[in-house]
Amino acid sequence: MKTKKALNKAIVELKELIHNAKNATLTLHLESLTATKSTNYSLWKATSNFNQPKRTRPPLRLADAKWARTAQQRAEVFKPNDGTGNEDPNVEGEIRLDQAG
């Protein structure tokens, strides 16, 4: 148990050190930029996306109820039905159900 606590403490300290190093590097970089026309407004360009929300991809499920993790698996989810498999969607029936409800 002591080794796990020590490991977790070391991980937290390492993450904090990495965060501080990234922050110091970013601060140094931003301090060297200017917001003038002669530098093509490099300070504005560097900071324009700071307040933008992160875009996340919603999770996708495969036919076997597992999560699609790789790009190839995600592509398989959206692959058009070629009619050779057992799954043949009844699109017309689904449309009628939607219109009736």
Backbone as CSV, one residue per row, in Angstrom:
resi,resn,N_x,N_y,N_z,CA_x,CA_y,CA_z,C_x,C_y,C_z
1,MET,0.821,-1.195,0.000,0.000,0.000,0.000,0.868,1.263,0.000
2,LYS,1.994,1.203,0.721,2.878,2.368,0.770,3.454,2.680,-0.607
3,THR,3.782,1.626,-1.350,4.372,1.866,-2.668,3.354,2.487,-3.620
4,LYS,2.081,2.102,-3.499,1.051,2.686,-4.354,0.850,4.157,-4.011
5,LYS,0.860,4.476,-2.709,0.728,5.878,-2.301,1.914,6.689,-2.797
6,ALA,3.102,6.108,-2.697,4.300,6.806,-3.168,4.239,7.017,-4.677
7,LEU,3.769,6.003,-5.390,3.640,6.121,-6.842,2.636,7.207,-7.208
8,ASN,1.477,7.198,-6.571,0.461,8.217,-6.856,0.971,9.615,-6.543
9,LYS,1.705,9.756,-5.433,2.266,11.059,-5.070,3.287,11.509,-6.113
10,ALA,4.120,10.573,-6.568,5.120,10.902,-7.586,4.452,11.295,-8.897
11,ILE,3.364,10.615,-9.249,2.641,10.943,-10.481,2.053,12.339,-10.400
12,VAL,1.453,12.680,-9.257,0.872,14.013,-9.076,1.962,15.077,-9.173
13,GLU,3.111,14.825,-8.529,4.216,15.789,-8.585,4.746,15.943,-10.005
14,LEU,4.852,14.832,-10.726,5.332,14.885,-12.108,4.373,15.671,-12.992
15,LYS,3.072,15.422,-12.842,2.084,16.169,-13.623,2.168,17.656,-13.323
16,GLU,2.364,17.994,-12.059,2.472,19.403,-11.684,3.725,20.031,-12.287
17,LEU,4.837,19.302,-12.267,6.070,19.810,-12.873,5.905,20.021,-14.378
18,ILE,5.267,19.081,-15.047,5.035,19.214,-16.487,4.136,20.405,-16.768
19,HIS,3.083,20.563,-15.982,2.158,21.690,-16.157,2.893,23.014,-15.965
20,ASN,3.713,23.096,-14.920,4.457,24.329,-14.661,5.457,24.622,-15.774
21,ALA,6.113,23.591,-16.298,7.076,23.789,-17.384,6.378,24.272,-18.650
22,LYS,5.225,23.668,-18.968,4.470,24.112,-20.146,3.997,25.548,-19.978
23,ASN,3.531,25.884,-18.783,3.048,27.236,-18.516,4.185,28.249,-18.633
24,ALA,5.359,27.907,-18.105,6.503,28.813,-18.190,6.932,29.008,-19.642
25,THR,6.937,27.938,-20.421,7.307,28.029,-21.834,6.312,28.891,-22.601
26,LEU,5.030,28.694,-22.339,4.002,29.484,-23.007,4.108,30.954,-22.622
27,THR,4.319,31.218,-21.351,4.456,32.600,-20.889,5.638,33.279,-21.569
28,LEU,6.763,32.586,-21.630,7.949,33.140,-22.278,7.680,33.418,-23.755
29,HIS,6.992,32.508,-24.420,6.670,32.682,-25.838,5.731,33.873,-26.041
30,LEU,4.693,33.977,-25.212,3.729,35.065,-25.367,4.348,36.420,-25.056
31,GLU,5.276,36.458,-24.113,5.933,37.727,-23.787,6.804,38.222,-24.930
32,SER,7.255,37.315,-25.788,8.112,37.720,-26.903,7.309,38.197,-28.114
33,LEU,5.983,38.005,-28.109,5.145,38.402,-29.236,4.631,39.827,-29.065
34,THR,4.255,40.434,-30.190,3.687,41.779,-30.149,2.360,41.788,-30.896
35,ALA,1.591,42.835,-30.661,0.281,42.965,-31.307,0.288,44.115,-32.303
36,THR,1.348,44.226,-33.061,1.454,45.314,-34.028,1.295,44.779,-35.446
37,LYS,1.012,45.711,-36.351,0.815,45.326,-37.745,2.108,44.797,-38.359
38,SER,3.237,45.312,-37.925,4.514,44.891,-38.506,4.824,43.416,-38.225
39,THR,4.297,42.881,-37.150,4.521,41.458,-36.838,3.311,40.616,-37.202
40,ASN,2.393,41.209,-37.983,1.201,40.505,-38.451,0.327,40.047,-37.285
41,TYR,0.293,40.850,-36.238,-0.564,40.592,-35.072,-0.344,39.194,-34.491
42,SER,0.914,38.829,-34.323,1.239,37.477,-33.856,0.718,37.196,-32.451
43,LEU,0.656,38.209,-31.581,0.126,37.987,-30.229,-1.346,37.623,-30.299
44,TRP,-2.103,38.326,-31.143,-3.528,38.018,-31.278,-3.722,36.609,-31.825
45,LYS,-2.935,36.236,-32.836,-3.067,34.904,-33.432,-2.757,33.806,-32.413
46,ALA,-1.759,34.043,-31.577,-1.365,33.024,-30.601,-2.392,32.857,-29.491
47,THR,-3.137,33.912,-29.189,-4.082,33.844,-28.065,-5.542,33.781,-28.497
48,SER,-5.820,33.804,-29.780,-7.213,33.888,-30.237,-8.038,32.655,-29.890
49,ASN,-7.415,31.506,-29.744,-8.196,30.294,-29.475,-8.156,29.860,-28.012
50,PHE,-7.690,30.691,-27.114,-7.611,30.315,-25.702,-8.978,30.077,-25.083
51,ASN,-9.957,30.880,-25.398,-11.262,30.762,-24.768,-12.237,29.903,-25.563
52,GLN,-11.767,29.248,-26.590,-12.629,28.392,-27.392,-12.837,27.062,-26.675
53,PRO,-14.058,26.552,-26.673,-14.283,25.256,-26.025,-13.640,24.129,-26.821
54,LYS,-13.233,23.103,-26.122,-12.652,21.934,-26.768,-13.760,21.153,-27.454
55,ARG,-13.519,20.759,-28.679,-14.498,19.962,-29.411,-14.227,18.492,-29.132
56,THR,-15.237,17.814,-28.664,-15.082,16.398,-28.372,-15.920,15.583,-29.340
57,ARG,-15.458,14.394,-29.593,-16.211,13.473,-30.435,-17.046,12.590,-29.520
58,PRO,-18.320,12.473,-29.800,-19.124,11.581,-28.965,-18.698,10.132,-29.191
59,PRO,-18.796,9.310,-28.168,-18.400,7.915,-28.330,-19.354,7.165,-29.247
60,LEU,-18.824,6.204,-29.968,-19.621,5.385,-30.882,-19.554,3.933,-30.440
61,ARG,-20.663,3.230,-30.609,-20.704,1.806,-30.271,-20.694,0.975,-31.548
62,LEU,-19.982,-0.131,-31.470,-19.960,-1.086,-32.567,-21.183,-1.986,-32.469
63,ALA,-21.378,-2.828,-33.459,-22.533,-3.730,-33.470,-22.490,-4.713,-32.307
64,ASP,-21.282,-5.043,-31.829,-21.164,-5.992,-30.717,-21.194,-5.294,-29.356
65,ALA,-21.664,-4.056,-29.314,-21.843,-3.248,-28.100,-20.529,-2.817,-27.457
66,LYS,-19.403,-2.979,-28.146,-18.127,-2.463,-27.649,-17.940,-1.056,-28.195
67,TRP,-17.047,-0.292,-27.580,-16.791,1.075,-28.021,-15.859,1.083,-29.224
68,ALA,-16.139,1.953,-30.179,-15.254,2.152,-31.330,-14.124,3.065,-30.877
69,ARG,-12.907,2.549,-30.861,-11.779,3.306,-30.328,-10.875,3.886,-31.418
70,THR,-10.625,3.137,-32.470,-9.715,3.601,-33.511,-10.495,4.271,-34.638
71,ALA,-9.775,4.967,-35.492,-10.407,5.620,-36.640,-11.035,4.579,-37.564
72,GLN,-10.376,3.435,-37.705,-10.909,2.367,-38.553,-12.222,1.839,-37.988
73,GLN,-12.289,1.656,-36.674,-13.528,1.173,-36.058,-14.645,2.198,-36.219
74,ARG,-14.327,3.480,-36.091,-15.346,4.520,-36.273,-15.857,4.523,-37.709
75,ALA,-14.954,4.299,-38.658,-15.363,4.247,-40.062,-16.286,3.059,-40.302
76,GLU,-16.028,1.955,-39.624,-16.877,0.775,-39.774,-18.299,1.056,-39.299
77,VAL,-18.444,1.891,-38.280,-19.776,2.217,-37.764,-20.598,2.914,-38.841
78,PHE,-19.965,3.788,-39.614,-20.675,4.570,-40.620,-20.607,3.959,-42.016
79,LYS,-20.034,2.776,-42.134,-19.916,2.124,-43.436,-21.310,1.829,-43.986
80,PRO,-21.539,2.110,-45.261,-22.861,1.815,-45.833,-23.132,0.319,-45.845
81,ASN,-24.390,-0.035,-45.733,-24.797,-1.434,-45.730,-24.705,-1.978,-47.151
82,ASP,-23.895,-3.021,-47.337,-23.745,-3.594,-48.671,-24.749,-4.711,-48.940
83,GLY,-25.575,-5.050,-47.962,-26.614,-6.045,-48.157,-26.145,-7.475,-48.038
84,THR,-24.859,-7.692,-47.732,-24.354,-9.058,-47.638,-24.443,-9.614,-46.224
85,GLY,-24.612,-8.762,-45.242,-24.647,-9.224,-43.859,-26.036,-9.608,-43.418
86,ASN,-26.121,-10.079,-42.188,-27.402,-10.469,-41.612,-28.253,-9.255,-41.261
87,GLU,-27.594,-8.135,-41.027,-28.316,-6.936,-40.622,-28.758,-6.168,-41.859
88,ASP,-30.031,-6.123,-42.099,-30.584,-5.374,-43.216,-31.609,-4.413,-42.633
89,PRO,-31.244,-3.144,-42.499,-32.156,-2.223,-41.828,-33.450,-2.026,-42.606
90,ASN,-34.533,-1.920,-41.873,-35.850,-1.693,-42.450,-36.126,-0.193,-42.365
91,VAL,-35.554,0.552,-43.297,-35.644,2.004,-43.263,-37.082,2.471,-43.437
92,GLU,-37.805,1.857,-44.359,-39.187,2.279,-44.589,-40.023,2.075,-43.332
93,GLY,-39.836,0.945,-42.654,-40.568,0.681,-41.414,-40.222,1.685,-40.334
94,GLU,-38.951,2.077,-40.260,-38.531,3.069,-39.273,-39.162,4.421,-39.581
95,ILE,-39.237,4.776,-40.859,-39.844,6.051,-41.242,-41.323,6.054,-40.882
96,ARG,-42.004,4.951,-41.154,-43.430,4.871,-40.820,-43.646,4.977,-39.314
97,LEU,-42.775,4.349,-38.534,-42.898,4.427,-37.077,-42.705,5.862,-36.596
98,ASP,-41.735,6.561,-37.192,-41.492,7.950,-36.805,-42.677,8.834,-37.168
99,GLN,-43.267,8.607,-38.323,-44.393,9.432,-38.752,-45.639,9.137,-37.936
100,ALA,-45.808,7.888,-37.507,-46.997,7.514,-36.731,-46.908,8.044,-35.307
101,GLY,-45.701,8.143,-34.766,-45.532,8.524,-33.365,-45.498,9.973,-33.201
